[in-house]
Amino acid sequence: MKLTLATAALGALMAAGPALADLVIPDLSYRTGPYAAGGIPFSDGYNDYFTLLNERDGGIGGVPIRVVECETGYNTEKGVECYESTKGEGALVYQPLSTGITYQLIPKVTADNIPLHTMGYGRTSAKNGDVFSHTFNYPANYWDGASGAINYLLEENGGDLSGKKIALVYHNSAYGKEPIRTLEELSKKHGFELAALPVDHPGQEQKSQWLQIRRDRPDYVLMWGWGVMNQVAVQEAANIRFPMENFIGIWWSGSENDVVPAGEAANGYKALTFHNVGTDFPVFADLQQYVVDSGKAAGAGDQVGTVLYNRGLYAAVLAAEAIKKAQELSGNAEITPADMRDGMEALEMTEEKMAELGLPNFGPTFSVSCENHGGDALVGVTQWDAANKTWSLISDFKPTDGDVIGALIDEDSAAYASENNLEGRCN
């Protein structure tokens, strides 16, 4: 592993100084409630990576990490309560795993000078760091997901979607509504017909939506679902014999939980992604040795390598790398939340860095800046193999439509800035 002059100097500083306080990372988890099946593996992966760093490396920069878990039940009010009850412990960054909680926390973290990482969810226009100083949504957001799906379908159709029908089945919430505006703009640009079909929480009743799909016969169906809604949708699609290879979910609709219940009928279903799948990466051997085999896993160890475990792991990787950058920039191993914000804004994930972490080609390369808190907007596609019960990455992480998305981000963030009397902060 490479040792830079900065980290060498930091090591000398730590050796000479007194015992350091912990690096505190809150985990706003939901191991209970209607979305627990998704919340549990994410939190397991998030916790296990930090445990690995403690057990194998002695923490980050010589400082141990302390994860403070607070149960939200995917409830916005409880999520805010968790934030208020944990922020005073020196919390460095929040990952709420909920668009509803995110919207409530954006003004709070800004006032409290604590960064918020909403990885692949939340308020998409927070990508504009000129307006949203403390919110980061790298490496990709929901509008990138919408564009990534359309770009994939363009490739599948020789670059022409004119006259095609695309239905969007979405969770009737702030989360589910996120892609609609983007898809409407893309439908104007590419000439396809869009039909948006809401599904009320928690999503167990979808008969009418799929009867409409059977009647209207769209060429493709996109889905923005979460929890039980996803597996019900996959089963309903199978019931009307909708071709699974033409059914594409957002990354929160692409886990094992969503497809296994339908058995062979789910074969060929696709989902968008901003990270790789499976355990064929060197870091998983270390996780097995230092975390699972030693009895220190956050859960039963049965989620390792699943899609949502990997996503939680990836979120922890990005947090850890931002901590390293913050330590480097500040010259202090014991960083503050303000230092963490600066580290996140200077984060760069290269192929070389991912390989050094034991995660080659696990996620897209990207960089963050004052103006760009969302990364490089690269999106891939996965597909489910029901026989082998495995997901495979079938598309590289590819660019999305920056012209359409950029204009929407500018419009939405400008409106937010006007409503909140905010001035641009980047020069």
Coordinates of C-alpha atoms in Angstrom, one line a residue:
M1 CA 0.0 0.0 0.0
K2 CA 1.4 3.4 -0.9
L3 CA 2.3 5.8 1.9
T4 CA 2.3 9.4 0.9
L5 CA 4.3 12.1 2.7
A6 CA 1.1 13.5 4.1
T7 CA 0.0 10.2 5.7
A8 CA 3.6 9.7 7.0
A9 CA 3.5 13.1 8.6
L10 CA 0.1 12.3 10.0
G11 CA 1.4 9.1 11.4
A12 CA 4.2 10.8 13.2
L13 CA 1.8 13.3 14.6
M14 CA -0.5 10.6 15.9
A15 CA 2.4 8.7 17.5
A16 CA 3.6 11.8 19.4
G17 CA 0.1 12.9 20.5
P18 CA -2.3 11.7 23.2
A19 CA -5.0 9.0 22.7
L20 CA -7.5 10.2 20.1
A21 CA -11.3 10.2 20.2
D22 CA -13.3 8.0 17.9
L23 CA -14.4 8.8 14.4
V24 CA -18.2 8.8 14.9
I25 CA -20.4 7.5 12.1
P26 CA -24.1 7.4 12.7
D27 CA -26.1 4.7 11.0
L28 CA -29.7 5.7 10.5
S29 CA -30.9 2.1 10.0
Y30 CA -34.2 0.4 9.6
R31 CA -34.1 -3.2 10.8
T32 CA -37.8 -3.0 11.6
G33 CA -40.9 -2.0 9.7
P34 CA -42.2 -2.6 6.1
Y35 CA -38.8 -1.9 4.5
A36 CA -36.6 -3.9 6.9
A37 CA -35.7 -6.5 4.2
G38 CA -33.8 -3.7 2.4
G39 CA -32.5 -1.8 5.4
I40 CA -30.9 -4.8 7.2
P41 CA -28.4 -5.8 4.5
F42 CA -27.4 -2.2 3.8
S43 CA -26.7 -1.6 7.5
D44 CA -24.8 -4.9 7.8
G45 CA -22.5 -3.9 4.9
Y46 CA -22.1 -0.4 6.2
N47 CA -21.2 -1.6 9.7
D48 CA -19.0 -4.5 8.6
Y49 CA -16.7 -2.3 6.5
F50 CA -16.0 0.0 9.4
T51 CA -15.4 -3.0 11.6
L52 CA -13.0 -4.3 9.0
L53 CA -11.0 -1.1 9.1
N54 CA -10.9 -1.2 12.9
E55 CA -9.9 -4.8 13.1
R56 CA -7.4 -4.9 10.2
D57 CA -6.1 -1.4 10.2
G58 CA -6.7 0.0 13.6
G59 CA -9.3 2.5 12.3
I60 CA -8.5 5.3 9.9
G61 CA -5.3 7.2 10.3
G62 CA -4.9 5.4 13.7
V63 CA -8.2 6.6 15.0
P64 CA -10.9 3.9 15.7
I65 CA -14.3 4.2 14.1
R66 CA -17.4 4.1 16.2
V67 CA -20.7 3.4 14.5
V68 CA -23.8 4.8 16.3
E69 CA -26.8 2.9 15.0
C70 CA -30.3 4.5 15.4
E71 CA -33.5 2.8 14.3
T72 CA -35.7 4.9 12.0
G73 CA -38.1 2.2 10.8
Y74 CA -38.0 4.2 7.4
N75 CA -40.1 6.8 9.2
T76 CA -39.3 10.4 8.5
E77 CA -40.1 11.7 11.9
K78 CA -38.0 9.0 13.6
G79 CA -35.2 9.7 11.2
V80 CA -35.1 13.4 12.3
E81 CA -35.3 12.3 15.9
C82 CA -32.3 10.0 15.3
Y83 CA -30.4 12.9 13.8
E84 CA -31.1 15.2 16.7
S85 CA -30.1 12.5 19.3
T86 CA -26.8 11.6 17.7
K87 CA -25.4 14.7 16.1
G88 CA -23.9 15.9 19.4
E89 CA -21.6 12.8 19.6
G90 CA -19.3 14.3 17.0
A91 CA -21.1 12.7 14.1
L92 CA -19.0 13.1 10.9
V93 CA -21.6 12.3 8.2
Y94 CA -25.2 11.1 7.9
Q95 CA -26.4 8.4 5.4
P96 CA -30.2 8.4 6.1
L97 CA -31.2 5.8 3.4
S98 CA -34.5 7.6 2.9
T99 CA -35.5 10.4 0.5
G100 CA -38.1 11.6 3.0
I101 CA -35.6 11.9 5.8
T102 CA -33.1 13.5 3.4
Y103 CA -35.5 16.4 2.6
Q104 CA -36.0 17.1 6.3
L105 CA -32.3 17.0 7.1
I106 CA -30.9 19.1 4.3
P107 CA -31.5 22.5 6.1
K108 CA -30.6 21.0 9.5
V109 CA -27.2 19.7 8.4
T110 CA -26.4 22.9 6.6
A111 CA -27.1 24.9 9.8
D112 CA -25.2 22.4 12.0
N113 CA -22.2 22.2 9.6
I114 CA -22.4 18.4 9.3
P115 CA -22.3 16.7 5.8
L116 CA -25.0 14.5 4.5
H117 CA -24.4 11.7 1.9
T118 CA -27.5 10.5 0.1
M119 CA -25.9 8.0 -2.2
G120 CA -28.2 7.3 -5.2
Y121 CA -31.3 8.8 -3.5
G122 CA -32.6 12.0 -1.9
R123 CA -32.9 15.4 -3.5
T124 CA -31.3 15.1 -7.0
S125 CA -30.6 18.8 -7.4
A126 CA -28.3 18.6 -4.3
K127 CA -25.7 17.7 -6.9
N128 CA -25.3 21.5 -7.3
G129 CA -22.8 22.2 -4.5
D130 CA -22.9 25.9 -5.3
V131 CA -26.4 25.8 -3.6
F132 CA -26.3 22.7 -1.4
S133 CA -23.1 23.1 0.6
H134 CA -23.4 20.1 2.9
T135 CA -25.4 17.6 0.8
F136 CA -23.6 15.1 -1.5
N137 CA -25.3 12.4 -3.7
Y138 CA -22.3 10.9 -5.5
P139 CA -21.7 8.7 -7.5
A140 CA -25.2 8.9 -9.2
N141 CA -28.7 10.2 -8.6
Y142 CA -32.2 9.4 -9.6
W143 CA -32.2 11.5 -12.7
D144 CA -29.0 9.8 -13.8
G145 CA -30.9 6.5 -13.2
A146 CA -33.8 7.7 -15.4
S147 CA -31.4 8.8 -18.2
G148 CA -29.3 5.6 -17.8
A149 CA -32.4 3.5 -18.4
I150 CA -33.3 5.4 -21.5
N151 CA -29.8 5.4 -22.8
Y152 CA -29.7 1.6 -22.4
L153 CA -33.0 1.3 -24.2
L154 CA -31.7 3.5 -27.0
E155 CA -28.7 1.1 -27.4
E156 CA -31.2 -1.8 -27.5
N157 CA -33.2 -0.1 -30.3
G158 CA -30.4 1.2 -32.6
G159 CA -30.6 4.7 -31.1
D160 CA -34.3 5.2 -31.8
L161 CA -37.2 5.1 -29.3
S162 CA -39.6 7.2 -31.4
G163 CA -43.1 5.7 -31.1
K164 CA -42.2 3.3 -28.3
K165 CA -44.4 3.1 -25.2
I166 CA -42.7 3.2 -21.8
A167 CA -44.6 2.8 -18.5
L168 CA -43.2 3.9 -15.2
V169 CA -44.5 2.0 -12.1
Y170 CA -43.5 4.1 -9.1
H171 CA -43.8 4.3 -5.3
N172 CA -46.3 7.1 -4.7
S173 CA -43.9 9.1 -2.5
A174 CA -41.2 11.8 -2.9
Y175 CA -38.8 9.0 -3.8
G176 CA -41.0 7.4 -6.5
K177 CA -41.9 10.8 -8.1
E178 CA -38.2 11.8 -8.5
P179 CA -37.7 10.5 -12.1
I180 CA -41.0 11.7 -13.6
R181 CA -39.8 15.1 -14.7
T182 CA -36.6 13.7 -16.2
L183 CA -38.5 11.0 -18.1
E184 CA -41.0 13.6 -19.4
E185 CA -38.1 15.7 -20.8
L186 CA -36.4 12.6 -22.3
S187 CA -39.7 11.5 -23.9
K188 CA -39.9 14.9 -25.7
K189 CA -36.3 14.5 -26.8
H190 CA -36.5 10.9 -28.0
G191 CA -40.2 10.7 -29.1
F192 CA -41.4 7.9 -26.8
E193 CA -44.7 7.8 -25.0
L194 CA -44.6 7.9 -21.2
A195 CA -47.3 6.6 -18.9
A196 CA -46.8 7.1 -15.1
L197 CA -48.6 4.6 -12.8
P198 CA -48.4 5.3 -9.0
V199 CA -48.5 2.5 -6.4
D200 CA -49.5 3.5 -2.9
H201 CA -47.4 2.5 0.2
P202 CA -46.5 -0.2 1.0
G203 CA -47.2 -1.6 -2.5
Q204 CA -48.9 -4.9 -2.0
E205 CA -51.9 -4.0 -4.2
Q206 CA -51.0 -3.4 -7.8
K207 CA -53.7 -5.4 -9.8
S208 CA -55.1 -2.3 -11.5
Q209 CA -51.7 -1.0 -12.6
W210 CA -50.7 -4.3 -14.2
L211 CA -54.1 -4.7 -15.8
Q212 CA -53.6 -1.3 -17.4
I213 CA -50.1 -2.4 -18.6
R214 CA -51.7 -5.6 -20.1
R215 CA -54.2 -3.4 -21.8
D216 CA -51.9 -0.7 -23.1
R217 CA -49.0 -3.1 -23.9
P218 CA -46.0 -0.8 -23.4
D219 CA -42.8 -1.9 -25.0
Y220 CA -40.9 -1.4 -21.7
V221 CA -41.7 -0.9 -18.0
L222 CA -39.5 1.0 -15.6
M223 CA -39.9 0.8 -11.9
W224 CA -39.1 3.0 -8.9
G225 CA -40.1 0.8 -6.1
W226 CA -38.9 -0.2 -2.6
G227 CA -39.6 -3.1 -0.2
V228 CA -42.5 -5.4 -0.9
M229 CA -43.7 -3.3 -3.8
N230 CA -40.8 -4.7 -5.9
Q231 CA -41.5 -8.4 -5.5
V232 CA -45.2 -7.8 -6.0
A233 CA -44.5 -5.9 -9.2
V234 CA -42.2 -8.7 -10.5
Q235 CA -44.9 -11.3 -9.7
E236 CA -47.6 -9.2 -11.4
A237 CA -45.5 -8.8 -14.4
A238 CA -45.0 -12.5 -14.6
N239 CA -48.7 -13.1 -14.2
I240 CA -49.5 -11.0 -17.3
R241 CA -46.5 -12.6 -19.1
F242 CA -44.8 -9.3 -19.6
P243 CA -41.3 -10.0 -20.9
M244 CA -38.8 -9.7 -18.0
E245 CA -36.0 -8.5 -20.2
N246 CA -38.1 -5.4 -21.0
F247 CA -38.7 -4.7 -17.3
I248 CA -36.0 -2.4 -15.7
G249 CA -35.9 -1.3 -12.1
I250 CA -34.0 1.5 -10.4
W251 CA -31.1 0.4 -8.2
W252 CA -33.5 0.2 -5.2
S253 CA -35.6 -2.3 -7.2
G254 CA -32.8 -4.6 -8.0
S255 CA -31.9 -6.8 -5.0
E256 CA -32.4 -10.5 -4.3
N257 CA -35.4 -9.7 -2.2
D258 CA -37.2 -8.4 -5.3
V259 CA -36.8 -11.4 -7.5
V260 CA -36.3 -14.6 -5.5
P261 CA -40.0 -14.8 -4.5
A262 CA -41.1 -15.1 -8.1
G263 CA -38.8 -18.0 -8.8
E264 CA -38.1 -18.8 -12.4
A265 CA -40.6 -16.3 -13.6
A266 CA -38.2 -13.4 -12.6
N267 CA -35.5 -14.7 -14.9
G268 CA -34.1 -11.9 -17.1
Y269 CA -35.4 -9.0 -15.0
K270 CA -33.0 -6.0 -15.1
A271 CA -32.0 -3.2 -12.7
L272 CA -29.8 -0.1 -12.9
T273 CA -26.8 0.1 -10.6
F274 CA -23.9 2.4 -9.6
H275 CA -21.8 -0.5 -8.2
N276 CA -20.8 -4.0 -9.0
V277 CA -22.3 -7.3 -7.7
G278 CA -21.2 -10.5 -6.0
T279 CA -18.1 -11.3 -3.9
D280 CA -15.4 -11.7 -6.5
F281 CA -13.3 -8.9 -5.0
P282 CA -10.3 -9.2 -2.7
V283 CA -11.8 -7.2 0.1
F284 CA -14.3 -9.9 0.8
A285 CA -11.6 -12.3 1.9
D286 CA -10.6 -9.7 4.5
L287 CA -14.2 -9.3 5.5
Q288 CA -14.5 -13.0 6.0
Q289 CA -11.3 -13.2 8.1
Y290 CA -11.5 -10.1 10.2
V291 CA -15.3 -9.7 10.6
V292 CA -17.4 -12.7 9.8
D293 CA -15.1 -15.6 11.1
S294 CA -14.2 -13.6 14.2
G295 CA -17.9 -13.2 15.1
K296 CA -17.9 -9.4 14.7
A297 CA -20.4 -9.2 11.8
A298 CA -23.3 -6.7 12.3
G299 CA -25.8 -9.4 11.2
A300 CA -25.8 -13.2 10.9
G301 CA -23.2 -13.0 8.0
D302 CA -25.8 -14.3 5.6
Q303 CA -26.1 -11.1 3.7
V304 CA -22.5 -10.7 2.6
G305 CA -22.3 -10.2 -1.2
T306 CA -25.9 -9.5 -1.7
V307 CA -26.8 -6.4 -3.7
L308 CA -27.8 -4.2 -0.7
Y309 CA -25.0 -5.5 1.5
N310 CA -22.6 -4.4 -1.2
R311 CA -24.3 -1.0 -1.4
G312 CA -23.9 -0.5 2.3
L313 CA -20.3 -1.6 2.0
Y314 CA -19.8 0.9 -0.8
A315 CA -21.3 3.7 1.2
A316 CA -18.9 3.0 4.0
V317 CA -15.9 2.8 1.5
L318 CA -16.8 6.3 0.2
A319 CA -17.2 7.6 3.8
A320 CA -13.8 6.1 4.8
E321 CA -12.0 7.6 1.8
A322 CA -13.5 11.0 2.5
I323 CA -12.2 10.7 6.1
K324 CA -8.7 9.9 4.8
K325 CA -8.9 13.0 2.5
A326 CA -10.2 15.1 5.4
Q327 CA -7.3 14.0 7.6
E328 CA -4.9 14.8 4.8
L329 CA -6.3 18.2 4.1
S330 CA -6.6 19.3 7.7
G331 CA -3.4 17.6 9.0
N332 CA -5.4 16.2 11.8
A333 CA -6.3 12.5 12.4
E334 CA -9.1 13.6 14.7
I335 CA -11.2 15.5 12.2
T336 CA -14.3 17.6 12.7
P337 CA -17.6 17.4 10.7
A338 CA -16.5 20.5 8.9
D339 CA -13.2 18.8 8.0
M340 CA -15.3 15.8 6.8
R341 CA -17.4 18.1 4.5
D342 CA -14.2 19.4 3.0
G343 CA -12.9 15.9 2.5
M344 CA -16.1 14.8 0.8
E345 CA -15.9 17.8 -1.5
A346 CA -12.3 16.9 -2.5
L347 CA -13.0 13.2 -3.0
E348 CA -11.7 11.4 -6.1
M349 CA -12.3 7.7 -6.8
T350 CA -9.9 6.4 -9.4
E351 CA -9.6 2.8 -10.7
E352 CA -6.2 2.7 -9.0
K353 CA -7.7 3.6 -5.7
M354 CA -10.5 1.1 -5.9
A355 CA -7.9 -1.6 -6.8
E356 CA -5.8 -0.7 -3.8
L357 CA -8.9 -1.1 -1.6
G358 CA -9.5 -4.6 -2.9
L359 CA -12.5 -3.4 -5.0
P360 CA -11.3 -3.2 -8.6
N361 CA -14.1 -2.1 -11.0
F362 CA -16.5 -2.2 -8.1
G363 CA -17.8 1.3 -8.7
P364 CA -17.4 4.0 -11.4
T365 CA -14.6 6.5 -11.3
F366 CA -15.7 9.9 -10.3
S367 CA -14.5 13.2 -8.7
V368 CA -16.3 15.7 -6.5
S369 CA -15.9 19.5 -6.5
C370 CA -17.4 22.6 -5.0
E371 CA -19.8 22.9 -7.9
N372 CA -20.4 19.2 -8.4
H373 CA -21.5 17.1 -5.3
G374 CA -22.9 14.3 -7.4
G375 CA -19.9 12.8 -9.2
D376 CA -19.7 11.8 -12.8
A377 CA -23.2 10.3 -13.3
L378 CA -22.1 6.9 -14.7
V379 CA -24.8 4.2 -14.6
G380 CA -24.7 0.4 -15.3
V381 CA -27.3 -2.3 -15.8
T382 CA -27.6 -5.7 -14.0
Q383 CA -29.7 -8.7 -14.9
W384 CA -31.1 -11.6 -12.8
D385 CA -30.3 -15.2 -13.5
A386 CA -33.0 -17.1 -11.7
A387 CA -31.4 -20.5 -12.2
N388 CA -28.2 -19.6 -10.5
K389 CA -29.8 -16.9 -8.2
T390 CA -27.2 -14.4 -9.2
W391 CA -27.1 -10.8 -10.5
S392 CA -24.6 -10.0 -13.3
L393 CA -23.4 -6.6 -14.5
I394 CA -24.3 -6.6 -18.2
S395 CA -23.4 -3.0 -19.0
D396 CA -20.4 -0.9 -18.1
F397 CA -20.9 2.3 -16.1
K398 CA -21.8 4.7 -18.9
P399 CA -22.5 8.4 -19.1
T400 CA -26.0 9.8 -18.8
D401 CA -27.7 12.8 -20.5
G402 CA -25.9 15.8 -18.9
D403 CA -27.7 18.3 -21.1
V404 CA -31.2 17.3 -19.9
I405 CA -30.2 16.5 -16.3
G406 CA -28.0 19.6 -15.9
A407 CA -30.8 21.9 -17.0
L408 CA -33.2 20.4 -14.6
I409 CA -30.7 20.5 -11.7
D410 CA -30.0 24.2 -12.4
E411 CA -33.7 25.0 -12.5
D412 CA -34.6 23.1 -9.3
S413 CA -31.5 24.3 -7.3
A414 CA -32.1 27.9 -8.4
A415 CA -35.7 27.7 -7.1
Y416 CA -34.4 26.3 -3.8
A417 CA -31.8 29.0 -3.5
S418 CA -34.4 31.7 -4.1
E419 CA -36.8 30.2 -1.6
N420 CA -34.1 30.1 1.1
N421 CA -32.3 33.3 0.2
L422 CA -29.1 31.5 -0.6
E423 CA -26.2 32.9 -2.6
G424 CA -23.8 30.8 -4.6
R425 CA -20.7 29.7 -2.7
C426 CA -18.4 28.5 -5.5
N427 CA -16.1 30.8 -7.5

